[in-house]
Amino acid sequence: MSDTASLAQAQRSLADPDIRYPLWPPLIRGCPRTSSADMSYPVDVEYDYAQVPADFLTRAGSGLDRWSALLPPLLAPSLGEGGTPLVDLGEGVYLKDESRNPTWSHKDRLNRCTVSAALGAGAPGIVVASSGNHGASAAAYAARAGLRCVVLGSAGLPPAVASFLSAYGAVVLPVPAEERWPLTERIVEEFGYFPVSNLTPFHTGSSFGPEGYKTVAYEIVAELGVPGAVFVPTGYGELLFGIGKGFAELRELGLTDRVPRLYSCEPRTGGPLAAAVRQGVPATRVPVGATDAYGIDCPVNSYRGVLALERSGGDPLLVDDAQLKAAQSELAAQGLWCELSAAAGLAGLRAAAPEVEGPVVCVATSSGFKDVGVGGHGLAPVDPAWESVLGRLSAAGIRPA
């Protein structure tokens, strides 16, 4: 595996942009100079923007490799991530369908970068605390790169995710949720594995990972131009931050003249980013109530999300399960099946209905196959007698011609 044409040159503190660190090794606990026991500030990757080619948005290529100049060194082999379709839903609304990635979620963009970080750091494997998309994606990219993978999941792993993990040969350890992160830390310390999930009180994660999400913004602009707003399902806020950084870079490079407003879309039963913005703090912890949107059901936010909203002039939104299910059904009626958490972007748009100049993009993060309970039951046989079939069709509102 060889380095790509990356212009990455350093890591930079998001709390104080004047604080820089070498590009290697990738920092996994945020900025050591500004973080404390009470607050964790992430770092991101800085590039030599003066060397970005003028045809950056129009040059040929596919997937993340097309954008390698503004990504960390892509040492991990590709699985064909990126290049997902932008589906026109009508009335100026578009869906960026991330379920079309190799493991059916946006996490593939992140894990191409995190597994590259593990390879560059010389780690023998990776460890991840996840019961959903992140674990499945990490396991796939580890397998592709020839690394071992340990996944610390919960007892309630969705069937599709459990099947993914088994197929990729990951070592899966279902443990109580609160034990996942201490065990991640222990595996990092004793085995030298690279963590591709968080190790800090307020989410910082790998500096390399969120860089992969910038490519969502690049692809939107290359196909559609700059939209008026983007609605993003939000858990810890890494996707939100990456998309925002991508739009900001294009403006700074003179390739666009503005950035769209970003809207974070969180479950109403928690919503730590909305709480942090409301309280005027960089991060906070909230109690989490019951929701079926397990993929974005987080008790804490990352400072990344606060920055993304501030820099774009956007707002945090909260949606309930009824709004999520209505959005999921709306997409299904157009032939798009997404996970309930993934429908948060469209749910946020429908709930807020802001006045926006220009097209609106809603990001859908993953496939409906990832929902809890999917694949756990089948359909009962139907009596093939015509009278019985006709009765079933009539009950569904289907009438003879």
GROMACS .gro file of N, CA and C in nm, residues 234-320:
model
  261
  234THR      N    1  -2.760   1.358   1.332
  234THR     CA    2  -2.646   1.392   1.417
  234THR      C    3  -2.646   1.311   1.546
  235GLY      N    4  -2.532   1.242   1.569
  235GLY     CA    5  -2.507   1.175   1.695
  235GLY      C    6  -2.401   1.255   1.769
  236TYR      N    7  -2.274   1.215   1.752
  236TYR     CA    8  -2.165   1.290   1.815
  236TYR      C    9  -2.128   1.416   1.736
  237GLY      N   10  -2.168   1.425   1.611
  237GLY     CA   11  -2.143   1.546   1.533
  237GLY      C   12  -2.026   1.539   1.438
  238GLU      N   13  -1.963   1.422   1.422
  238GLU     CA   14  -1.849   1.411   1.331
  238GLU      C   15  -1.889   1.433   1.186
  239LEU      N   16  -2.001   1.373   1.144
  239LEU     CA   17  -2.048   1.391   1.007
  239LEU      C   18  -2.082   1.537   0.982
  240LEU      N   19  -2.152   1.599   1.074
  240LEU     CA   20  -2.189   1.740   1.062
  240LEU      C   21  -2.065   1.826   1.046
  241PHE      N   22  -1.965   1.802   1.127
  241PHE     CA   23  -1.841   1.881   1.121
  241PHE      C   24  -1.769   1.859   0.989
  242GLY      N   25  -1.755   1.733   0.948
  242GLY     CA   26  -1.684   1.704   0.825
  242GLY      C   27  -1.749   1.770   0.705
  243ILE      N   28  -1.881   1.761   0.695
  243ILE     CA   29  -1.952   1.825   0.584
  243ILE      C   30  -1.929   1.976   0.586
  244GLY      N   31  -1.941   2.035   0.705
  244GLY     CA   32  -1.920   2.179   0.717
  244GLY      C   33  -1.779   2.220   0.678
  245LYS      N   34  -1.680   2.141   0.719
  245LYS     CA   35  -1.541   2.174   0.685
  245LYS      C   36  -1.520   2.165   0.535
  246GLY      N   37  -1.581   2.066   0.470
  246GLY     CA   38  -1.568   2.052   0.326
  246GLY      C   39  -1.620   2.173   0.252
  247PHE      N   40  -1.739   2.222   0.290
  247PHE     CA   41  -1.793   2.342   0.226
  247PHE      C   42  -1.705   2.464   0.253
  248ALA      N   43  -1.655   2.475   0.377
  248ALA     CA   44  -1.570   2.590   0.412
  248ALA      C   45  -1.440   2.590   0.333
  249GLU      N   46  -1.382   2.474   0.313
  249GLU     CA   47  -1.258   2.466   0.236
  249GLU      C   48  -1.279   2.512   0.092
  250LEU      N   49  -1.390   2.469   0.032
  250LEU     CA   50  -1.416   2.509  -0.107
  250LEU      C   51  -1.432   2.659  -0.119
  251ARG      N   52  -1.495   2.721  -0.019
  251ARG     CA   53  -1.508   2.867  -0.023
  251ARG      C   54  -1.371   2.934  -0.006
  252GLU      N   55  -1.292   2.884   0.089
  252GLU     CA   56  -1.160   2.943   0.113
  252GLU      C   57  -1.069   2.929  -0.009
  253LEU      N   58  -1.088   2.823  -0.086
  253LEU     CA   59  -1.008   2.802  -0.206
  253LEU      C   60  -1.057   2.884  -0.325
  254GLY      N   61  -1.170   2.954  -0.308
  254GLY     CA   62  -1.226   3.033  -0.416
  254GLY      C   63  -1.303   2.952  -0.518
  255LEU      N   64  -1.332   2.826  -0.484
  255LEU     CA   65  -1.407   2.740  -0.576
  255LEU      C   66  -1.558   2.758  -0.561
  256THR      N   67  -1.602   2.817  -0.450
  256THR     CA   68  -1.741   2.857  -0.430
  256THR      C   69  -1.739   2.992  -0.361
  257ASP      N   70  -1.857   3.055  -0.353
  257ASP     CA   71  -1.862   3.188  -0.291
  257ASP      C   72  -1.934   3.190  -0.157
  258ARG      N   73  -1.978   3.074  -0.107
  258ARG     CA   74  -2.052   3.073   0.019
  258ARG      C   75  -2.058   2.930   0.072
  259VAL      N   76  -2.107   2.918   0.195
  259VAL     CA   77  -2.134   2.787   0.253
  259VAL      C   78  -2.282   2.780   0.286
  260PRO      N   79  -2.340   2.662   0.280
  260PRO     CA   80  -2.482   2.649   0.316
  260PRO      C   81  -2.500   2.648   0.468
  261ARG      N   82  -2.619   2.677   0.513
  261ARG     CA   83  -2.652   2.662   0.655
  261ARG      C   84  -2.666   2.513   0.685
  262LEU      N   85  -2.608   2.471   0.795
  262LEU     CA   86  -2.618   2.332   0.839
  262LEU      C   87  -2.718   2.321   0.952
  263TYR      N   88  -2.799   2.217   0.946
  263TYR     CA   89  -2.895   2.188   1.053
  263TYR      C   90  -2.864   2.049   1.108
  264SER      N   91  -2.835   2.042   1.237
  264SER     CA   92  -2.817   1.913   1.302
  264SER      C   93  -2.954   1.860   1.342
  265CYS      N   94  -2.975   1.731   1.326
  265CYS     CA   95  -3.105   1.669   1.353
  265CYS      C   96  -3.085   1.554   1.451
  266GLU      N   97  -3.127   1.575   1.577
  266GLU     CA   98  -3.105   1.479   1.685
  266GLU      C   99  -3.238   1.429   1.740
  267PRO      N  100  -3.238   1.312   1.807
  267PRO     CA  101  -3.360   1.265   1.873
  267PRO      C  102  -3.401   1.358   1.986
  268ARG      N  103  -3.529   1.387   1.993
  268ARG     CA  104  -3.580   1.476   2.098
  268ARG      C  105  -3.560   1.418   2.237
  269THR      N  106  -3.545   1.287   2.247
  269THR     CA  107  -3.528   1.223   2.378
  269THR      C  108  -3.390   1.248   2.439
  270GLY      N  109  -3.300   1.308   2.363
  270GLY     CA  110  -3.166   1.339   2.415
  270GLY      C  111  -3.122   1.476   2.366
  271GLY      N  112  -3.051   1.477   2.255
  271GLY     CA  113  -3.011   1.603   2.193
  271GLY      C  114  -2.902   1.680   2.264
  272PRO      N  115  -2.784   1.619   2.287
  272PRO     CA  116  -2.679   1.692   2.358
  272PRO      C  117  -2.625   1.813   2.282
  273LEU      N  118  -2.620   1.806   2.149
  273LEU     CA  119  -2.570   1.922   2.074
  273LEU      C  120  -2.666   2.039   2.089
  274ALA      N  121  -2.795   2.013   2.076
  274ALA     CA  122  -2.893   2.120   2.095
  274ALA      C  123  -2.883   2.178   2.235
  275ALA      N  124  -2.860   2.092   2.334
  275ALA     CA  125  -2.846   2.140   2.471
  275ALA      C  126  -2.721   2.225   2.488
  276ALA      N  127  -2.611   2.184   2.427
  276ALA     CA  128  -2.487   2.261   2.437
  276ALA      C  129  -2.502   2.399   2.375
  277VAL      N  130  -2.567   2.406   2.258
  277VAL     CA  131  -2.590   2.535   2.193
  277VAL      C  132  -2.681   2.622   2.278
  278ARG      N  133  -2.783   2.562   2.332
  278ARG     CA  134  -2.878   2.636   2.417
  278ARG      C  135  -2.809   2.691   2.542
  279GLN      N  136  -2.717   2.614   2.600
  279GLN     CA  137  -2.648   2.655   2.722
  279GLN      C  138  -2.525   2.741   2.695
  280GLY      N  139  -2.484   2.750   2.569
  280GLY     CA  140  -2.366   2.828   2.535
  280GLY      C  141  -2.237   2.766   2.583
  281VAL      N  142  -2.229   2.632   2.580
  281VAL     CA  143  -2.110   2.560   2.624
  281VAL      C  144  -2.056   2.476   2.509
  282PRO      N  145  -1.928   2.439   2.513
  282PRO     CA  146  -1.872   2.359   2.402
  282PRO      C  147  -1.924   2.217   2.395
  283ALA      N  148  -1.963   2.162   2.508
  283ALA     CA  149  -2.015   2.025   2.510
  283ALA      C  150  -2.089   2.003   2.641
  284THR      N  151  -2.180   1.907   2.640
  284THR     CA  152  -2.256   1.878   2.761
  284THR      C  153  -2.303   1.734   2.758
  285ARG      N  154  -2.355   1.690   2.870
  285ARG     CA  155  -2.410   1.555   2.883
  285ARG      C  156  -2.558   1.566   2.918
  286VAL      N  157  -2.640   1.483   2.855
  286VAL     CA  158  -2.784   1.485   2.880
  286VAL      C  159  -2.834   1.344   2.909
  287PRO      N  160  -2.943   1.332   2.984
  287PRO     CA  161  -3.005   1.200   2.997
  287PRO      C  162  -3.067   1.159   2.865
  288VAL      N  163  -3.063   1.032   2.835
  288VAL     CA  164  -3.116   0.982   2.708
  288VAL      C  165  -3.242   0.900   2.734
  289GLY      N  166  -3.350   0.937   2.667
  289GLY     CA  167  -3.474   0.864   2.681
  289GLY      C  168  -3.490   0.757   2.575
  290ALA      N  169  -3.604   0.691   2.576
  290ALA     CA  170  -3.629   0.582   2.483
  290ALA      C  171  -3.656   0.635   2.343
  291THR      N  172  -3.587   0.578   2.244
  291THR     CA  173  -3.608   0.609   2.103
  291THR      C  174  -3.565   0.489   2.020
  292ASP      N  175  -3.629   0.472   1.905
  292ASP     CA  176  -3.587   0.366   1.813
  292ASP      C  177  -3.472   0.410   1.723
  293ALA      N  178  -3.434   0.538   1.732
  293ALA     CA  179  -3.323   0.590   1.651
  293ALA      C  180  -3.192   0.566   1.723
  294TYR      N  181  -3.157   0.438   1.740
  294TYR     CA  182  -3.041   0.403   1.822
  294TYR      C  183  -2.909   0.453   1.764
  295GLY      N  184  -2.904   0.475   1.634
  295GLY     CA  185  -2.779   0.514   1.569
  295GLY      C  186  -2.733   0.655   1.604
  296ILE      N  187  -2.825   0.741   1.649
  296ILE     CA  188  -2.788   0.880   1.683
  296ILE      C  189  -2.832   0.914   1.825
  297ASP      N  190  -2.849   0.814   1.907
  297ASP     CA  191  -2.900   0.831   2.044
  297ASP      C  192  -2.780   0.845   2.138
  298CYS      N  193  -2.726   0.966   2.149
  298CYS     CA  194  -2.600   0.988   2.221
  298CYS      C  195  -2.623   1.073   2.346
  299PRO      N  196  -2.553   1.042   2.455
  299PRO     CA  197  -2.566   1.123   2.577
  299PRO      C  198  -2.477   1.246   2.578
  300VAL      N  199  -2.373   1.250   2.494
  300VAL     CA  200  -2.282   1.365   2.491
  300VAL      C  201  -2.261   1.408   2.346
  301ASN      N  202  -2.221   1.534   2.331
  301ASN     CA  203  -2.185   1.584   2.198
  301ASN      C  204  -2.036   1.608   2.192
  302SER      N  205  -1.989   1.640   2.075
  302SER     CA  206  -1.851   1.682   2.055
  302SER      C  207  -1.849   1.831   2.023
  303TYR      N  208  -1.741   1.895   2.059
  303TYR     CA  209  -1.723   2.037   2.024
  303TYR      C  210  -1.728   2.057   1.873
  304ARG      N  211  -1.698   1.952   1.797
  304ARG     CA  212  -1.704   1.963   1.652
  304ARG      C  213  -1.841   2.011   1.604
  305GLY      N  214  -1.947   1.956   1.663
  305GLY     CA  215  -2.081   1.993   1.620
  305GLY      C  216  -2.114   2.138   1.648
  306VAL      N  217  -2.071   2.189   1.764
  306VAL     CA  218  -2.093   2.329   1.798
  306VAL      C  219  -2.024   2.419   1.695
  307LEU      N  220  -1.900   2.385   1.661
  307LEU     CA  221  -1.827   2.463   1.562
  307LEU      C  222  -1.896   2.461   1.426
  308ALA      N  223  -1.945   2.345   1.386
  308ALA     CA  224  -2.009   2.334   1.255
  308ALA      C  225  -2.130   2.424   1.244
  309LEU      N  226  -2.211   2.429   1.348
  309LEU     CA  227  -2.330   2.514   1.346
  309LEU      C  228  -2.291   2.662   1.350
  310GLU      N  229  -2.196   2.697   1.436
  310GLU     CA  230  -2.153   2.837   1.445
  310GLU      C  231  -2.097   2.886   1.312
  311ARG      N  232  -2.012   2.807   1.250
  311ARG     CA  233  -1.943   2.851   1.129
  311ARG      C  234  -2.037   2.863   1.008
  312SER      N  235  -2.146   2.786   1.009
  312SER     CA  236  -2.238   2.789   0.895
  312SER      C  237  -2.360   2.876   0.920
  313GLY      N  238  -2.375   2.925   1.042
  313GLY     CA  239  -2.495   3.000   1.075
  313GLY      C  240  -2.619   2.913   1.088
  314GLY      N  241  -2.598   2.786   1.114
  314GLY     CA  242  -2.710   2.691   1.121
  314GLY      C  243  -2.765   2.677   1.261
  315ASP      N  244  -2.856   2.583   1.276
  315ASP     CA  245  -2.927   2.563   1.403
  315ASP      C  246  -2.940   2.415   1.435
  316PRO      N  247  -2.951   2.383   1.564
  316PRO     CA  248  -2.980   2.245   1.604
  316PRO      C  249  -3.131   2.220   1.602
  317LEU      N  250  -3.170   2.102   1.557
  317LEU     CA  251  -3.310   2.064   1.553
  317LEU      C  252  -3.330   1.934   1.630
  318LEU      N  253  -3.449   1.919   1.688
  318LEU     CA  254  -3.485   1.796   1.759
  318LEU      C  255  -3.607   1.735   1.692
  319VAL      N  256  -3.605   1.603   1.673
  319VAL     CA  257  -3.717   1.533   1.610
  319VAL      C  258  -3.755   1.413   1.696
  320ASP      N  259  -3.884   1.382   1.696
  320ASP     CA  260  -3.930   1.267   1.774
  320ASP      C  261  -3.948   1.145   1.684
   0.00000   0.00000   0.00000
